[in-house]
mmCIF file of C-alpha atoms in Angstrom:
data_model
loop_
_atom_site.group_PDB
_atom_site.id
_atom_site.type_symbol
_atom_site.label_atom_id
_atom_site.label_comp_id
_atom_site.label_asym_id
_atom_site.label_seq_id
_atom_site.Cartn_x
_atom_site.Cartn_y
_atom_site.Cartn_z
ATOM 1 C CA MET A 6 8.132 21.468 -13.124
ATOM 2 C CA SER A 7 8.149 24.928 -13.476
ATOM 3 C CA ASP A 8 11.825 27.389 -12.334
ATOM 4 C CA LYS A 9 8.916 28.544 -10.677
ATOM 5 C CA VAL A 10 7.543 26.604 -8.713
ATOM 6 C CA GLU A 11 11.325 25.134 -7.855
ATOM 7 C CA ASN A 12 12.516 28.498 -7.093
ATOM 8 C CA SER A 13 10.288 29.353 -4.654
ATOM 9 C CA LYS A 14 10.405 25.980 -2.594
ATOM 10 C CA ASN A 15 11.458 27.768 0.196
ATOM 11 C CA MET A 16 8.227 30.527 0.651
ATOM 12 C CA ARG A 17 5.533 27.134 0.168
ATOM 13 C CA VAL A 18 3.660 26.918 3.756
ATOM 14 C CA VAL A 19 1.310 23.757 4.387
ATOM 15 C CA ILE A 20 -1.333 24.877 6.660
ATOM 16 C CA LYS A 21 -3.266 22.122 8.382
ATOM 17 C CA CYS A 22 -7.005 23.129 9.802
ATOM 18 C CA GLY A 23 -9.932 20.865 11.422
ATOM 19 C CA GLY A 24 -13.413 20.143 8.661
ATOM 20 C CA SER A 25 -14.803 21.938 11.688
ATOM 21 C CA ILE A 26 -14.102 25.835 10.536
ATOM 22 C CA LEU A 27 -16.861 25.416 8.007
ATOM 23 C CA ASN A 28 -18.666 25.813 10.879
ATOM 24 C CA ASN A 29 -16.894 28.760 12.539
ATOM 25 C CA GLN A 30 -17.089 31.553 10.622
ATOM 26 C CA ALA A 31 -14.958 33.555 13.164
ATOM 27 C CA GLU A 32 -12.209 31.562 12.261
ATOM 28 C CA LEU A 33 -12.906 30.855 8.989
ATOM 29 C CA THR A 34 -12.206 34.650 8.523
ATOM 30 C CA HIS A 35 -8.824 34.191 10.331
ATOM 31 C CA ILE A 36 -7.681 31.899 8.029
ATOM 32 C CA ILE A 37 -8.608 33.844 4.969
ATOM 33 C CA ALA A 38 -7.206 36.397 6.243
ATOM 34 C CA GLY A 39 -3.949 34.653 7.376
ATOM 35 C CA ILE A 40 -4.070 33.235 3.421
ATOM 36 C CA LYS A 41 -4.506 36.465 1.722
ATOM 37 C CA SER A 42 -1.727 37.751 4.004
ATOM 38 C CA LEU A 43 1.116 34.924 2.880
ATOM 39 C CA ILE A 44 0.103 35.762 -0.660
ATOM 40 C CA GLU A 45 1.067 39.126 -0.841
ATOM 41 C CA LYS A 46 4.222 38.293 0.929
ATOM 42 C CA GLY A 47 5.008 35.581 -2.203
ATOM 43 C CA TYR A 48 4.169 32.328 0.114
ATOM 44 C CA GLN A 49 2.578 29.933 -2.090
ATOM 45 C CA PRO A 50 0.338 28.071 0.619
ATOM 46 C CA LEU A 51 -1.119 24.436 0.135
ATOM 47 C CA ILE A 52 -3.705 23.130 2.459
ATOM 48 C CA VAL A 53 -4.431 20.199 4.019
ATOM 49 C CA HIS A 54 -7.860 19.777 5.517
ATOM 50 C CA GLY A 55 -9.429 17.380 7.546
ATOM 51 C CA GLY A 56 -13.112 16.147 8.475
ATOM 52 C CA GLY A 57 -14.189 14.400 11.532
ATOM 53 C CA PRO A 58 -17.280 17.165 12.629
ATOM 54 C CA GLU A 59 -18.896 16.461 8.924
ATOM 55 C CA ILE A 60 -18.381 12.468 9.100
ATOM 56 C CA SER A 61 -19.832 12.490 12.319
ATOM 57 C CA GLN A 62 -22.835 13.960 11.093
ATOM 58 C CA LEU A 63 -22.610 11.764 8.022
ATOM 59 C CA ALA A 64 -22.163 9.210 9.805
ATOM 60 C CA ASN A 65 -25.171 10.038 12.240
ATOM 61 C CA LYS A 66 -28.212 10.626 9.751
ATOM 62 C CA LEU A 67 -27.806 6.985 8.062
ATOM 63 C CA GLY A 68 -27.873 5.616 10.537
ATOM 64 C CA ILE A 69 -24.272 4.151 11.288
ATOM 65 C CA LYS A 70 -22.378 4.572 14.757
ATOM 66 C CA SER A 71 -19.113 6.165 14.709
ATOM 67 C CA GLU A 72 -15.851 3.585 16.763
ATOM 68 C CA PHE A 73 -13.173 4.892 17.840
ATOM 69 C CA LYS A 74 -9.956 3.117 19.043
ATOM 70 C CA ASN A 75 -7.207 4.805 20.660
ATOM 71 C CA GLY A 76 -8.180 7.741 19.755
ATOM 72 C CA LEU A 77 -8.355 6.687 16.290
ATOM 73 C CA ARG A 78 -11.779 6.240 13.934
ATOM 74 C CA VAL A 79 -12.632 2.790 13.398
ATOM 75 C CA THR A 80 -12.863 2.932 9.442
ATOM 76 C CA ASP A 81 -14.700 -0.278 7.498
ATOM 77 C CA ALA A 82 -16.303 -0.614 4.972
ATOM 78 C CA ALA A 83 -19.715 1.628 5.446
ATOM 79 C CA MET A 84 -17.899 4.532 7.162
ATOM 80 C CA LEU A 85 -14.638 4.373 4.432
ATOM 81 C CA GLU A 86 -17.697 4.887 1.833
ATOM 82 C CA ILE A 87 -18.916 7.976 4.530
ATOM 83 C CA THR A 88 -15.409 9.669 5.208
ATOM 84 C CA GLN A 89 -15.289 9.844 1.780
ATOM 85 C CA MET A 90 -18.683 11.069 0.524
ATOM 86 C CA ALA A 91 -17.873 13.939 3.938
ATOM 87 C CA LEU A 92 -14.501 14.957 3.150
ATOM 88 C CA LEU A 93 -14.484 15.238 -0.948
ATOM 89 C CA GLY A 94 -18.725 15.943 -0.685
ATOM 90 C CA ILE A 95 -18.790 18.734 1.058
ATOM 91 C CA THR A 96 -15.507 20.028 3.241
ATOM 92 C CA ASN A 97 -13.059 19.891 0.146
ATOM 93 C CA PRO A 98 -15.385 21.828 -1.951
ATOM 94 C CA LYS A 99 -17.062 24.681 0.660
ATOM 95 C CA LEU A 100 -13.646 24.999 1.438
ATOM 96 C CA VAL A 101 -13.164 25.717 -2.174
ATOM 97 C CA ALA A 102 -15.858 27.744 -2.662
ATOM 98 C CA GLU A 103 -15.421 29.955 -0.063
ATOM 99 C CA LEU A 104 -11.584 30.645 -0.454
ATOM 100 C CA ASN A 105 -12.529 32.135 -4.490
ATOM 101 C CA LYS A 106 -15.696 33.995 -3.183
ATOM 102 C CA GLN A 107 -12.580 35.421 -1.101
ATOM 103 C CA THR A 108 -10.979 36.235 -4.464
ATOM 104 C CA ILE A 109 -8.161 33.526 -3.710
ATOM 105 C CA LYS A 110 -7.975 31.436 -6.539
ATOM 106 C CA ALA A 111 -8.716 27.934 -5.478
ATOM 107 C CA SER A 112 -8.939 24.186 -6.287
ATOM 108 C CA GLY A 113 -9.847 20.582 -4.490
ATOM 109 C CA LEU A 114 -7.027 18.415 -4.945
ATOM 110 C CA ALA A 115 -7.604 14.248 -4.421
ATOM 111 C CA LEU A 116 -4.176 13.002 -4.514
ATOM 112 C CA HIS A 117 -5.686 10.094 -4.037
ATOM 113 C CA THR A 118 -7.499 9.565 -7.043
ATOM 114 C CA LEU A 119 -4.047 10.152 -9.107
ATOM 115 C CA GLY A 120 -1.991 7.151 -6.712
ATOM 116 C CA ALA A 121 0.002 11.041 -5.961
ATOM 117 C CA LEU A 122 -0.484 9.620 -2.275
ATOM 118 C CA ILE A 123 0.127 5.819 -0.826
ATOM 119 C CA ALA A 124 -0.065 4.583 2.259
ATOM 120 C CA GLU A 125 0.004 0.918 3.843
ATOM 121 C CA THR A 126 -2.634 0.249 6.520
ATOM 122 C CA LEU A 127 -1.947 0.779 10.009
ATOM 123 C CA ASP A 128 -3.493 -2.222 12.060
ATOM 124 C CA ILE A 129 -7.002 -3.653 9.607
ATOM 125 C CA ALA A 130 -7.774 -5.666 12.006
ATOM 126 C CA THR A 131 -8.113 -3.422 15.038
ATOM 127 C CA TYR A 132 -8.648 -0.109 12.847
ATOM 128 C CA GLY A 133 -9.806 -0.894 9.409
ATOM 129 C CA TYR A 134 -9.365 1.166 6.015
ATOM 130 C CA VAL A 135 -7.090 3.146 7.898
ATOM 131 C CA GLY A 136 -3.721 4.089 6.710
ATOM 132 C CA VAL A 137 0.363 5.614 7.192
ATOM 133 C CA VAL A 138 1.519 7.173 4.241
ATOM 134 C CA THR A 139 4.718 6.261 2.887
ATOM 135 C CA SER A 140 4.567 8.265 -0.019
ATOM 136 C CA VAL A 141 3.946 11.048 -2.035
ATOM 137 C CA ASN A 142 4.213 12.206 -5.717
ATOM 138 C CA PRO A 143 4.331 16.211 -5.276
ATOM 139 C CA GLU A 144 3.636 16.733 -9.266
ATOM 140 C CA PRO A 145 -0.210 17.867 -8.878
ATOM 141 C CA ILE A 146 0.213 19.991 -5.978
ATOM 142 C CA TYR A 147 3.365 21.818 -8.736
ATOM 143 C CA GLN A 148 1.181 22.066 -11.571
ATOM 144 C CA LEU A 149 -1.406 23.589 -9.395
ATOM 145 C CA LEU A 150 0.809 26.052 -8.027
ATOM 146 C CA ALA A 151 2.218 26.669 -11.095
ATOM 147 C CA ASN A 152 -1.059 27.925 -12.488
ATOM 148 C CA GLY A 153 -1.598 30.293 -9.095
ATOM 149 C CA PHE A 154 -3.795 27.860 -7.818
ATOM 150 C CA ILE A 155 -3.924 27.229 -3.979
ATOM 151 C CA PRO A 156 -4.108 23.285 -3.209
ATOM 152 C CA VAL A 157 -6.935 21.851 -1.075
ATOM 153 C CA ILE A 158 -5.596 18.511 -0.017
ATOM 154 C CA ALA A 159 -7.838 15.793 1.437
ATOM 155 C CA PRO A 160 -6.640 13.107 3.501
ATOM 156 C CA LEU A 161 -7.580 9.633 1.856
ATOM 157 C CA ALA A 162 -4.750 7.793 0.055
ATOM 158 C CA VAL A 163 -4.701 4.591 -1.297
ATOM 159 C CA ASP A 164 -2.080 1.798 -1.143
ATOM 160 C CA GLU A 165 -0.592 -0.574 -3.605
ATOM 161 C CA ASN A 166 -3.617 -2.018 -4.683
ATOM 162 C CA TRP A 167 -5.769 1.243 -4.987
ATOM 163 C CA GLN A 168 -7.822 0.821 -2.499
ATOM 164 C CA ILE A 169 -8.312 3.976 -0.501
ATOM 165 C CA LEU A 170 -7.616 4.707 3.110
ATOM 166 C CA ASN A 171 -8.152 7.406 5.837
ATOM 167 C CA ILE A 172 -5.722 8.953 7.166
ATOM 168 C CA ASN A 173 -4.872 11.585 9.840
ATOM 169 C CA ALA A 174 -4.699 15.126 8.714
ATOM 170 C CA ASP A 175 -2.053 16.319 10.333
ATOM 171 C CA LEU A 176 0.431 13.344 9.282
ATOM 172 C CA ALA A 177 -1.617 13.568 5.787
ATOM 173 C CA ALA A 178 -0.110 17.276 6.680
ATOM 174 C CA ALA A 179 3.676 16.476 7.144
ATOM 175 C CA ALA A 180 3.590 13.925 4.805
ATOM 176 C CA ILE A 181 2.839 16.647 1.708
ATOM 177 C CA ALA A 182 5.143 19.423 3.652
ATOM 178 C CA LYS A 183 8.010 16.993 3.794
ATOM 179 C CA ALA A 184 7.704 16.401 -0.409
ATOM 180 C CA ILE A 185 6.966 19.510 -1.500
ATOM 181 C CA SER A 186 10.246 20.386 0.766
ATOM 182 C CA ALA A 187 7.673 23.461 3.013
ATOM 183 C CA GLU A 188 9.269 26.058 4.691
ATOM 184 C CA LYS A 189 6.532 25.697 7.149
ATOM 185 C CA LEU A 190 4.471 23.163 8.619
ATOM 186 C CA ILE A 191 1.357 25.130 10.633
ATOM 187 C CA LEU A 192 -1.113 22.963 11.740
ATOM 188 C CA LEU A 193 -4.250 24.893 13.990
ATOM 189 C CA SER A 194 -5.977 23.798 16.819
ATOM 190 C CA ASP A 195 -8.583 24.802 18.868
ATOM 191 C CA ILE A 196 -5.874 25.126 21.985
ATOM 192 C CA ASP A 197 -3.366 27.322 22.093
ATOM 193 C CA GLY A 198 -0.462 25.231 21.381
ATOM 194 C CA TYR A 199 1.048 22.096 23.515
ATOM 195 C CA TYR A 200 0.089 22.012 27.238
ATOM 196 C CA SER A 201 2.718 20.296 29.637
ATOM 197 C CA ASN A 202 -0.469 19.624 31.620
ATOM 198 C CA TYR A 203 -3.532 19.288 29.629
ATOM 199 C CA PRO A 204 -6.024 21.941 29.564
ATOM 200 C CA ASP A 205 -3.886 23.945 31.574
ATOM 201 C CA PRO A 206 -2.814 26.907 29.222
ATOM 202 C CA SER A 207 -0.542 28.019 31.825
ATOM 203 C CA SER A 208 1.884 25.605 30.909
ATOM 204 C CA LEU A 209 2.469 26.665 26.936
ATOM 205 C CA VAL A 210 5.494 25.279 25.565
ATOM 206 C CA ALA A 211 6.370 27.371 23.478
ATOM 207 C CA GLU A 212 9.456 26.020 21.366
ATOM 208 C CA LEU A 213 10.859 22.402 21.298
ATOM 209 C CA SER A 214 14.135 21.525 19.341
ATOM 210 C CA LEU A 215 13.338 18.117 17.966
ATOM 211 C CA THR A 216 15.984 15.998 20.826
ATOM 212 C CA GLU A 217 13.313 16.852 23.582
ATOM 213 C CA LEU A 218 9.910 16.420 21.125
ATOM 214 C CA GLN A 219 11.269 12.767 20.084
ATOM 215 C CA HIS A 220 12.412 12.126 23.966
ATOM 216 C CA LEU A 221 8.588 13.340 24.752
ATOM 217 C CA LEU A 222 7.361 11.234 22.373
ATOM 218 C CA THR A 223 9.270 7.934 22.737
ATOM 219 C CA THR A 224 9.570 8.312 26.725
ATOM 220 C CA ASP A 225 6.939 10.460 28.596
ATOM 221 C CA ASN A 226 3.682 10.346 25.648
ATOM 222 C CA ASN A 227 0.761 9.114 27.972
ATOM 223 C CA SER A 228 1.027 12.254 30.061
ATOM 224 C CA ILE A 229 -0.188 13.523 26.056
ATOM 225 C CA SER A 230 -3.545 14.044 24.991
ATOM 226 C CA ALA A 231 -4.794 11.864 22.407
ATOM 227 C CA GLY A 232 -5.415 14.495 20.081
ATOM 228 C CA MET A 233 -2.048 16.427 20.354
ATOM 229 C CA ILE A 234 -0.271 12.880 19.671
ATOM 230 C CA PRO A 235 -0.950 13.298 15.746
ATOM 231 C CA LYS A 236 0.612 17.044 16.131
ATOM 232 C CA LEU A 237 3.634 16.665 17.589
ATOM 233 C CA GLU A 238 4.595 13.525 15.332
ATOM 234 C CA ALA A 239 3.554 15.353 12.433
ATOM 235 C CA CYS A 240 6.361 17.886 13.489
ATOM 236 C CA TYR A 241 8.292 15.596 13.915
ATOM 237 C CA GLN A 242 8.394 14.380 10.454
ATOM 238 C CA ALA A 243 8.019 17.425 9.029
ATOM 239 C CA VAL A 244 11.059 19.028 11.213
ATOM 240 C CA GLY A 245 12.808 15.824 10.924
ATOM 241 C CA SER A 246 12.811 15.918 6.811
ATOM 242 C CA LYS A 247 13.670 19.650 5.200
ATOM 243 C CA VAL A 248 10.571 21.829 6.857
ATOM 244 C CA ASN A 249 12.585 24.510 7.726
ATOM 245 C CA THR A 250 9.926 24.700 11.310
ATOM 246 C CA ALA A 251 6.626 23.652 12.523
ATOM 247 C CA HIS A 252 3.453 25.218 14.416
ATOM 248 C CA ILE A 253 0.996 24.195 16.569
ATOM 249 C CA ILE A 254 -0.788 27.944 16.875
ATOM 250 C CA ASN A 255 -4.789 28.371 18.017
ATOM 251 C CA GLY A 256 -6.646 29.443 14.297
ATOM 252 C CA ASN A 257 -9.774 30.557 16.067
ATOM 253 C CA LYS A 258 -7.446 34.021 16.881
ATOM 254 C CA ALA A 259 -7.376 36.715 14.621
ATOM 255 C CA ALA A 260 -3.789 37.380 12.947
ATOM 256 C CA ALA A 261 -1.978 33.390 14.122
ATOM 257 C CA LEU A 262 -2.166 32.449 10.646
ATOM 258 C CA ALA A 263 -0.514 35.033 9.209
ATOM 259 C CA ASN A 264 1.801 36.401 11.961
ATOM 260 C CA ILE A 265 3.247 32.969 13.115
ATOM 261 C CA ALA A 266 4.144 32.579 9.325
ATOM 262 C CA LEU A 267 5.732 35.739 8.739
ATOM 263 C CA GLY A 268 7.898 35.732 11.277
ATOM 264 C CA ILE A 269 6.134 38.781 13.360
ATOM 265 C CA ALA A 270 5.409 37.024 16.980
ATOM 266 C CA GLN A 271 6.099 33.914 18.783
ATOM 267 C CA ILE A 272 2.885 31.943 19.276
ATOM 268 C CA GLY A 273 1.573 28.404 20.004
ATOM 269 C CA THR A 274 4.545 25.563 19.949
ATOM 270 C CA THR A 275 7.179 26.213 17.367
ATOM 271 C CA ILE A 276 9.207 22.798 16.591
ATOM 272 C CA TYR A 277 12.840 24.053 15.103
ATOM 273 C CA LYS A 278 15.974 22.155 14.270
ATOM 274 C CA SER A 279 17.998 19.631 16.235
ATOM 275 C CA SER A 280 22.037 19.313 15.021
ATOM 276 C CA SER A 281 21.168 15.668 17.055
ATOM 277 C CA ASN A 282 20.627 12.123 14.265
ATOM 278 C CA ASN A 283 17.383 11.905 15.276
ATOM 279 C CA THR A 284 16.627 8.241 14.248
ATOM 280 C CA ALA A 285 12.374 7.695 12.703
ATOM 281 C CA ILE A 286 9.817 6.668 15.909
ATOM 282 C CA ASP A 287 8.496 3.892 15.031
ATOM 283 C CA LYS A 288 4.818 3.956 13.660
ATOM 284 C CA SER A 289 3.652 1.347 16.367
ATOM 285 C CA THR A 290 4.100 3.588 19.593
ATOM 286 C CA LEU A 291 2.487 6.892 18.016
ATOM 287 C CA GLN A 292 -0.146 6.208 15.401
ATOM 288 C CA THR A 293 -2.681 4.130 17.471
ATOM 289 C CA LYS A 294 -2.120 7.345 19.997
ATOM 290 C CA GLY A 295 -4.140 10.080 17.453
ATOM 291 C CA ALA A 296 -7.207 10.408 14.954
ATOM 292 C CA SER A 297 -7.955 9.993 12.363
ATOM 293 C CA ALA A 298 -9.942 12.498 9.767
#
């Protein structure tokens, strides 16, 4: 790992965006503008993307029905192949090409093919090949950053036997942010942040400490919308390690990404560290409530 990358570790920002951004030109424009602002300020952004809409569309074209249990896409062998085709054949290359077209040096990175994103199955009998990340080797990420490229990462992993697993993109982003000691984890959503009374936008919660978030996830998670569970858990996992802050913001709003990353404005929901001694949350409590790609 180069000295340049090591010395700039506190300037790294991991951004998670949904695969649907390719079908939303306004959101894509906002994200690209935000990334350019970060680069100009000396930050090193990384992107982890989902691909739910593309997976569902491809499955429909192939006559395979998408099935969800507790918010998770059931990923049998056929759906796993479709997931790989959508993520690696559609979403990732299109996003990389769009960034490069806008003069942002970017490169697709399939960490699972390098054995650099390791996971274990959540519950293969119930969900099929859906995984939970257990370790990340950040060296391929460092190599791209050292050469001035933004890594664009698909949320796929392998287990110890090199079986490919589908990973929730929010949780994959959190694992990567932890591994590289990122300054911030930013999760782009289609709403303004966490609503205490979903879907009422007036109930937006601007800030949560780790202690408050832990209490929310372990004692009150039935009141949280299914799609928000993995985002909040991802924030908890990231900030509970070496990541300074985590943010859930609306990716459809102009300048939102740049504003939150550069500390220009308080928007969305911010999770910050607490002085209390927080313990890890059991994956069985939370993982089943979120959606995989």
